[in-house]
């Protein structure tokens, strides 16, 4: 078995300061990412890195792969699940059984020449395989080892498994979501997973920059719970400032009035967002109601105190005309407002087409269409190089690059290791 090919990692590290920028290939071109994460939060992070040009090798279980490959329907015409396709483009798929010594050896070889490793196993879950931070740091001191867990690497709950839905509940996020007189609601997508994935991305990129100064990698530790708490933002701060428990306000804003949903005629709804007193004055002029001179409504703190009577008064006006009538009038008056679209309406907006927020991979022979990356860089834009990979699509080529010969690869396959 010829697979102990040694390279000087520093020569291939792809540091920002060590390679010239290649705008055509992305800002992170030359950065190698070993992705041991699965489902949503971790893979959402590595997809961002991949979109920015990093080489991402996704490690999956032989024959099974990432669980989300099987979260269907719906699927595209090639049976790729829509869920899996959400966060796995621009990656290579290598199947490895990390519970075996041979599989662990493959991961260690890859880690020795990687810039970043991303994992979302339970705390300590990779130590028994010799794939924990300390073990791999000893092999590659420049490695940035990024862990995403439910509760973080420390604290009394560190060993607990974390799930977006449960964290939305534990963090208080659900307590402020939903109708004021109804049950708590979760957000319509796994927003904590996605937010934590972005936090992990930021941590990784900060660690890459730090490495240009120190030459050393480090452990990036991001937790779903921490991320959800950070998402409480001004609502959490309201509690810290007053000690009061923030109420659930449905579509109302806790600090600004009127900043909410209103019903129009014919069953339509729209959002009105008066963020300052001048906008409220314009609204009053449009509706021909002189409330902006009334001390009960002239300032935002006064309007917050008079939320119920003001909301009732405005609702009586808005119910008299259809949604589009009010949107036209409000926009013309310079009052912030917007329609409430369904998903089909949202994705059909010409603005999204202009911003390339719907991507297809027809040139790659794939039927997959995907939501684009919102990061727009003028000199080194994101790239959409390949559709979500087929399971084990890159196993042979990856092992060959490590120095494995055909006979050894065939035996590893026969033994179920790859």
Coordinates of C-alpha atoms in Angstrom, one line a residue:
X1 CA 0.0 0.0 0.0
X2 CA 1.6 3.2 -1.2
X3 CA -0.2 5.9 0.8
X4 CA 2.4 7.7 3.0
X5 CA 3.2 10.4 0.5
X6 CA 4.6 13.3 2.5
X7 CA 4.2 17.0 1.6
X8 CA 5.4 20.2 3.2
X9 CA 2.1 21.6 4.4
X10 CA 3.4 25.2 4.6
X11 CA 4.1 25.0 0.8
X12 CA 0.5 24.0 0.1
X13 CA -1.3 25.8 2.9
X14 CA -3.0 28.3 0.6
X15 CA -2.5 31.1 3.2
X16 CA -3.7 34.5 2.2
X17 CA -0.1 35.8 2.5
X18 CA 1.4 32.8 0.8
X19 CA -0.4 32.6 -2.5
X20 CA -1.3 35.3 -5.0
X21 CA -5.0 36.1 -5.1
X22 CA -6.9 34.3 -7.9
X23 CA -10.1 36.2 -8.3
X24 CA -11.4 33.7 -10.9
X25 CA -11.3 30.9 -8.3
X26 CA -12.5 32.8 -5.2
X27 CA -11.1 34.4 -2.2
X28 CA -10.4 31.1 -0.4
X29 CA -8.8 29.4 -3.4
X30 CA -6.0 27.2 -2.0
X31 CA -7.7 26.6 1.3
X32 CA -8.4 22.9 2.0
X33 CA -11.3 22.0 4.2
X34 CA -12.0 18.5 5.6
X35 CA -15.7 18.4 6.3
X36 CA -16.8 15.7 8.8
X37 CA -20.1 17.5 9.5
X38 CA -23.5 16.4 8.5
X39 CA -27.2 17.4 8.3
X40 CA -27.5 21.3 8.2
X41 CA -25.5 23.5 10.5
X42 CA -22.0 22.3 9.8
X43 CA -22.6 21.7 6.0
X44 CA -24.1 25.2 5.7
X45 CA -20.7 26.5 7.0
X46 CA -18.6 24.4 4.6
X47 CA -20.8 25.4 1.7
X48 CA -20.1 29.0 2.3
X49 CA -16.4 28.2 2.4
X50 CA -16.7 26.2 -0.8
X51 CA -18.6 29.0 -2.5
X52 CA -15.8 31.3 -1.6
X53 CA -13.3 29.0 -3.4
X54 CA -12.1 26.6 -0.8
X55 CA -11.6 22.9 -1.7
X56 CA -14.1 21.0 0.5
X57 CA -13.9 17.2 0.9
X58 CA -17.1 15.9 2.5
X59 CA -16.6 12.8 4.5
X60 CA -19.7 10.5 4.5
X61 CA -20.6 7.0 5.7
X62 CA -20.2 4.2 3.1
X63 CA -23.5 3.2 1.5
X64 CA -25.5 5.6 3.6
X65 CA -24.0 9.1 3.4
X66 CA -25.3 12.2 5.0
X67 CA -28.7 11.6 6.5
X68 CA -30.2 14.4 4.5
X69 CA -29.6 12.5 1.3
X70 CA -32.6 10.5 2.4
X71 CA -34.8 13.4 3.7
X72 CA -37.3 13.2 0.9
X73 CA -39.6 14.0 -0.8
X74 CA -39.1 16.3 -2.5
X75 CA -36.2 15.4 -4.8
X76 CA -34.9 16.7 -8.1
X77 CA -35.3 14.4 -11.2
X78 CA -32.0 12.7 -10.4
X79 CA -33.3 11.7 -6.9
X80 CA -31.1 14.3 -5.2
X81 CA -33.1 15.4 -2.1
X82 CA -33.9 19.1 -2.0
X83 CA -32.7 19.2 1.6
X84 CA -29.3 17.7 0.8
X85 CA -28.9 20.0 -2.2
X86 CA -29.5 23.0 0.0
X87 CA -26.0 23.0 1.6
X88 CA -23.7 20.6 -0.3
X89 CA -22.8 22.2 -3.6
X90 CA -19.1 22.8 -4.6
X91 CA -18.0 19.8 -2.5
X92 CA -16.4 16.4 -3.1
X93 CA -17.8 13.3 -1.6
X94 CA -15.5 10.7 0.0
X95 CA -17.0 7.8 1.9
X96 CA -14.9 6.5 4.8
X97 CA -15.8 4.4 7.8
X98 CA -14.0 6.3 10.6
X99 CA -14.7 3.6 13.1
X100 CA -12.0 1.5 11.5
X101 CA -8.2 1.9 11.8
X102 CA -7.9 2.1 8.1
X103 CA -10.5 4.8 7.9
X104 CA -8.9 6.8 10.6
X105 CA -5.6 6.6 8.8
X106 CA -7.2 8.1 5.7
X107 CA -8.7 11.0 7.8
X108 CA -5.4 11.7 9.5
X109 CA -3.6 11.8 6.1
X110 CA -6.1 14.3 4.8
X111 CA -6.0 16.3 8.0
X112 CA -2.2 16.5 7.8
X113 CA -2.5 18.5 4.6
X114 CA -5.7 20.4 5.4
X115 CA -6.2 24.0 6.6
X116 CA -9.5 23.5 8.2
X117 CA -11.5 20.5 9.7
X118 CA -15.2 21.0 10.5
X119 CA -17.1 18.5 12.7
X120 CA -20.4 18.5 14.5
X121 CA -20.1 15.3 16.6
X122 CA -21.1 15.3 20.2
X123 CA -18.4 16.6 22.5
X124 CA -15.7 13.9 22.8
X125 CA -17.3 11.9 20.0
X126 CA -14.2 11.8 17.8
X127 CA -11.6 11.2 20.6
X128 CA -12.1 7.5 20.6
X129 CA -11.1 7.5 16.9
X130 CA -8.0 9.6 17.4
X131 CA -9.6 12.4 15.4
X132 CA -10.1 14.9 18.2
X133 CA -8.5 18.4 18.2
X134 CA -5.5 17.4 20.3
X135 CA -4.7 14.3 18.2
X136 CA -4.9 16.1 14.9
X137 CA -3.2 19.3 16.1
X138 CA -0.2 17.0 17.0
X139 CA -0.2 15.9 13.3
X140 CA -0.8 19.4 11.9
X141 CA -0.2 22.3 14.2
X142 CA -1.5 24.7 11.5
X143 CA -4.9 23.0 11.4
X144 CA -8.0 25.0 12.3
X145 CA -10.3 22.5 14.0
X146 CA -13.9 23.9 14.0
X147 CA -16.5 22.2 16.2
X148 CA -20.2 22.9 16.1
X149 CA -22.2 21.3 18.9
X150 CA -25.5 21.9 20.7
X151 CA -24.1 23.3 23.9
X152 CA -20.4 23.9 23.3
X153 CA -17.2 22.3 24.4
X154 CA -17.6 23.4 28.1
X155 CA -20.2 23.8 30.7
X156 CA -22.6 21.4 32.5
X157 CA -24.6 20.7 29.4
X158 CA -21.7 20.1 27.1
X159 CA -22.4 16.4 26.6
X160 CA -26.0 16.9 25.6
X161 CA -27.0 16.5 21.9
X162 CA -28.4 19.6 20.4
X163 CA -31.2 20.1 17.8
X164 CA -32.4 23.3 16.3
X165 CA -36.0 22.9 17.4
X166 CA -35.1 22.1 21.0
X167 CA -32.6 25.0 21.1
X168 CA -35.2 27.4 19.8
X169 CA -37.3 26.4 22.8
X170 CA -34.5 26.4 25.4
X171 CA -33.1 29.8 24.2
X172 CA -36.3 31.7 24.7
X173 CA -36.6 32.3 20.9
X174 CA -39.9 30.5 20.7
X175 CA -41.2 32.4 23.7
X176 CA -41.2 35.5 21.6
X177 CA -42.4 34.0 18.3
X178 CA -46.0 33.4 17.4
X179 CA -49.4 35.1 18.2
X180 CA -49.5 37.0 21.5
X181 CA -52.5 35.0 22.6
X182 CA -51.5 31.6 21.2
X183 CA -48.8 28.9 21.7
X184 CA -45.1 29.6 21.1
X185 CA -44.0 29.0 17.6
X186 CA -40.7 28.0 16.0
X187 CA -39.3 29.9 13.1
X188 CA -40.3 28.4 9.8
X189 CA -36.8 27.2 8.9
X190 CA -34.0 25.8 11.1
X191 CA -32.7 29.3 11.7
X192 CA -30.5 28.4 14.7
X193 CA -28.7 25.8 12.7
X194 CA -28.1 28.3 9.9
X195 CA -27.1 31.1 12.2
X196 CA -24.6 28.9 14.0
X197 CA -23.2 27.8 10.7
X198 CA -22.5 31.4 9.8
X199 CA -20.9 32.0 13.2
X200 CA -18.7 29.0 12.6
X201 CA -17.7 30.4 9.2
X202 CA -16.8 33.7 10.8
X203 CA -14.7 31.9 13.4
X204 CA -12.9 29.9 10.8
X205 CA -12.1 32.9 8.7
X206 CA -10.9 34.8 11.8
X207 CA -8.7 31.8 12.7
X208 CA -7.2 31.7 9.2
X209 CA -6.3 35.4 9.4
X210 CA -4.8 34.8 12.9
X211 CA -2.7 32.0 11.4
X212 CA -1.1 34.4 9.0
X213 CA 0.4 36.1 12.1
X214 CA 1.1 33.1 14.4
X215 CA 1.6 30.2 12.0
X216 CA -0.5 28.2 14.3
X217 CA -4.1 26.8 14.0
X218 CA -6.6 26.8 16.9
X219 CA -9.9 25.2 18.0
X220 CA -13.0 27.1 17.0
X221 CA -15.9 26.3 19.3
X222 CA -19.5 27.3 18.3
X223 CA -22.7 26.2 20.1
X224 CA -26.3 26.2 18.9
X225 CA -27.4 27.5 22.2
X226 CA -24.9 30.4 22.3
X227 CA -25.9 31.3 18.8
X228 CA -29.6 31.3 19.6
X229 CA -29.0 33.5 22.7
X230 CA -27.1 36.0 20.5
X231 CA -30.1 36.0 18.1
X232 CA -32.3 37.4 20.9
X233 CA -30.5 40.7 20.2
X234 CA -32.5 43.7 21.3
X235 CA -35.2 41.5 22.9
X236 CA -32.7 39.9 25.2
X237 CA -31.2 43.3 25.9
X238 CA -34.6 44.6 26.9
X239 CA -34.7 42.0 29.6
X240 CA -31.1 42.8 30.8
X241 CA -32.1 46.5 30.9
X242 CA -35.3 46.1 32.8
X243 CA -35.5 42.6 34.3
X244 CA -38.9 42.2 32.6
X245 CA -39.8 39.0 30.7
X246 CA -40.3 40.0 27.1
X247 CA -43.8 39.2 25.9
X248 CA -44.8 37.4 22.7
X249 CA -46.1 40.1 20.4
X250 CA -46.9 38.1 17.2
X251 CA -46.1 40.4 14.3
X252 CA -45.7 43.5 16.5
X253 CA -42.2 45.0 17.2
X254 CA -41.3 45.2 20.9
X255 CA -39.6 48.6 20.6
X256 CA -41.2 50.4 17.6
X257 CA -44.9 51.3 16.8
X258 CA -46.3 51.0 14.2
X259 CA -44.0 48.3 12.9
X260 CA -46.2 45.3 12.2
X261 CA -48.6 43.5 9.8
X262 CA -51.9 45.0 8.8
X263 CA -54.9 43.4 7.0
X264 CA -56.1 45.1 3.9
X265 CA -59.4 44.5 1.9
X266 CA -59.9 41.3 -0.1
X267 CA -57.8 39.2 2.4
X268 CA -54.5 40.8 1.7
X269 CA -51.8 41.6 4.2
X270 CA -48.8 43.9 4.2
X271 CA -46.0 45.1 6.6
X272 CA -45.9 48.7 7.8
X273 CA -42.5 49.7 9.2
X274 CA -42.4 53.2 10.6
X275 CA -38.9 53.4 12.1
X276 CA -38.9 57.0 13.1
X277 CA -41.2 59.9 13.9
X278 CA -40.8 61.5 10.5
X279 CA -42.1 58.4 8.8
X280 CA -45.0 58.3 11.2
X281 CA -45.8 61.9 10.3
X282 CA -45.8 61.0 6.6
X283 CA -48.2 58.1 7.4
X284 CA -50.5 60.4 9.2
X285 CA -50.5 62.9 6.4
X286 CA -51.3 60.1 3.9
X287 CA -54.2 58.8 6.0
X288 CA -55.3 62.4 6.8
X289 CA -55.2 61.9 10.6
X290 CA -53.4 64.5 12.6
X291 CA -51.8 62.2 15.3
X292 CA -48.2 63.4 14.8
X293 CA -49.0 66.6 16.7
X294 CA -50.7 64.7 19.5
X295 CA -48.4 64.2 22.4
X296 CA -49.8 60.7 22.9
X297 CA -48.5 59.6 19.5
X298 CA -45.8 62.2 18.5
X299 CA -42.8 60.2 19.6
X300 CA -42.0 56.5 19.4
X301 CA -42.0 55.9 23.2
X302 CA -45.4 57.5 23.4
X303 CA -46.7 55.3 20.5
X304 CA -45.3 52.2 22.3
X305 CA -47.3 53.1 25.3
X306 CA -50.4 53.6 23.2
X307 CA -49.8 50.5 21.0
X308 CA -53.4 49.1 21.2
X309 CA -55.5 52.2 20.4
X310 CA -53.1 53.3 17.7
X311 CA -53.1 49.8 16.1
X312 CA -56.9 49.7 16.2
X313 CA -57.2 53.1 14.5
X314 CA -54.7 52.3 11.7
X315 CA -56.3 48.9 11.2
X316 CA -59.7 50.5 10.6
X317 CA -58.2 52.6 7.8
X318 CA -56.2 49.9 6.1
X319 CA -59.1 47.4 5.9
X320 CA -60.9 49.8 3.6
X321 CA -58.6 49.3 0.5
X322 CA -56.7 46.3 -1.1
X323 CA -53.1 45.6 -0.2
X324 CA -51.6 46.9 -3.5
X325 CA -53.5 50.2 -3.1
X326 CA -51.8 50.8 0.2
X327 CA -48.4 49.6 -1.0
X328 CA -48.5 52.1 -3.9
X329 CA -49.6 54.9 -1.6
X330 CA -47.1 54.2 1.2
X331 CA -44.2 53.8 -1.2
X332 CA -45.0 57.0 -3.0
X333 CA -45.2 58.8 0.4
X334 CA -41.8 57.4 1.5
X335 CA -43.2 55.2 4.3
X336 CA -41.5 51.8 4.5
X337 CA -43.8 48.9 3.7
X338 CA -43.8 45.6 1.9
X339 CA -46.0 42.7 0.7
X340 CA -46.0 39.4 2.4
X341 CA -45.1 37.0 -0.3
X342 CA -45.4 33.2 -0.4
X343 CA -42.2 31.4 -1.3
X344 CA -43.1 31.2 -5.0
X345 CA -43.8 34.9 -5.2
X346 CA -40.5 35.7 -3.4
X347 CA -38.4 33.5 -5.6
X348 CA -40.0 35.0 -8.7
X349 CA -39.0 38.6 -7.8
X350 CA -37.0 40.2 -10.6
X351 CA -34.7 41.6 -8.0
X352 CA -33.6 38.1 -7.1
X353 CA -32.9 37.2 -10.7
X354 CA -30.8 40.4 -11.1
X355 CA -28.8 39.4 -8.0
X356 CA -28.3 35.8 -9.2
X357 CA -30.0 34.3 -6.2
X358 CA -31.3 31.4 -8.1
X359 CA -28.6 29.1 -9.5
X360 CA -28.9 26.1 -11.7
X361 CA -26.3 23.5 -12.7
X362 CA -27.6 22.6 -16.1
X363 CA -24.1 23.1 -17.6
X364 CA -23.0 20.3 -15.3
X365 CA -25.8 18.0 -16.5
X366 CA -27.5 18.3 -13.1
X367 CA -31.2 19.2 -12.7
X368 CA -30.5 20.8 -9.3
X369 CA -31.6 24.5 -8.9
X370 CA -30.4 26.1 -5.7
X371 CA -30.7 29.3 -3.7
X372 CA -27.6 31.4 -4.3
X373 CA -25.0 32.8 -2.0
X374 CA -25.9 36.3 -0.7
X375 CA -22.2 37.4 -0.4
X376 CA -21.3 39.6 -3.3
X377 CA -17.6 40.4 -3.7
X378 CA -16.4 42.8 -6.4
X379 CA -13.0 41.4 -7.0
X380 CA -13.3 37.7 -6.2
X381 CA -17.0 36.7 -6.4
X382 CA -18.4 33.4 -5.2
X383 CA -18.4 30.6 -7.7
X384 CA -20.8 27.8 -8.4
X385 CA -18.5 25.1 -9.7
X386 CA -20.3 21.8 -9.2
X387 CA -23.7 20.5 -8.1
X388 CA -24.1 18.5 -4.8
X389 CA -21.9 15.4 -5.3
X390 CA -23.2 11.8 -5.7
X391 CA -22.4 9.6 -2.8
X392 CA -18.7 8.5 -2.9
X393 CA -18.3 10.3 -6.3
X394 CA -14.7 11.4 -5.4
X395 CA -13.5 8.5 -3.3
X396 CA -11.2 7.0 -6.0
X397 CA -9.7 10.3 -7.0
X398 CA -9.1 11.5 -3.4
X399 CA -7.5 8.2 -2.4
X400 CA -5.3 8.2 -5.6
X401 CA -4.1 11.7 -4.7
X402 CA -3.1 10.4 -1.3
X403 CA -1.0 7.7 -3.0
X404 CA -3.3 4.7 -2.7
X405 CA -3.0 2.3 -5.7
X406 CA -5.9 0.6 -7.5
X407 CA -5.5 -2.7 -5.7
X408 CA -5.6 -1.1 -2.2
X409 CA -8.6 1.0 -3.1
X410 CA -10.4 -2.1 -4.4
X411 CA -9.7 -3.9 -1.1
X412 CA -10.8 -1.0 1.0
X413 CA -14.1 -1.0 -0.9
X414 CA -14.5 -4.8 -0.6
X415 CA -14.0 -4.4 3.2
X416 CA -16.6 -1.7 3.4
X417 CA -14.0 0.9 4.7
X418 CA -14.7 3.3 1.8

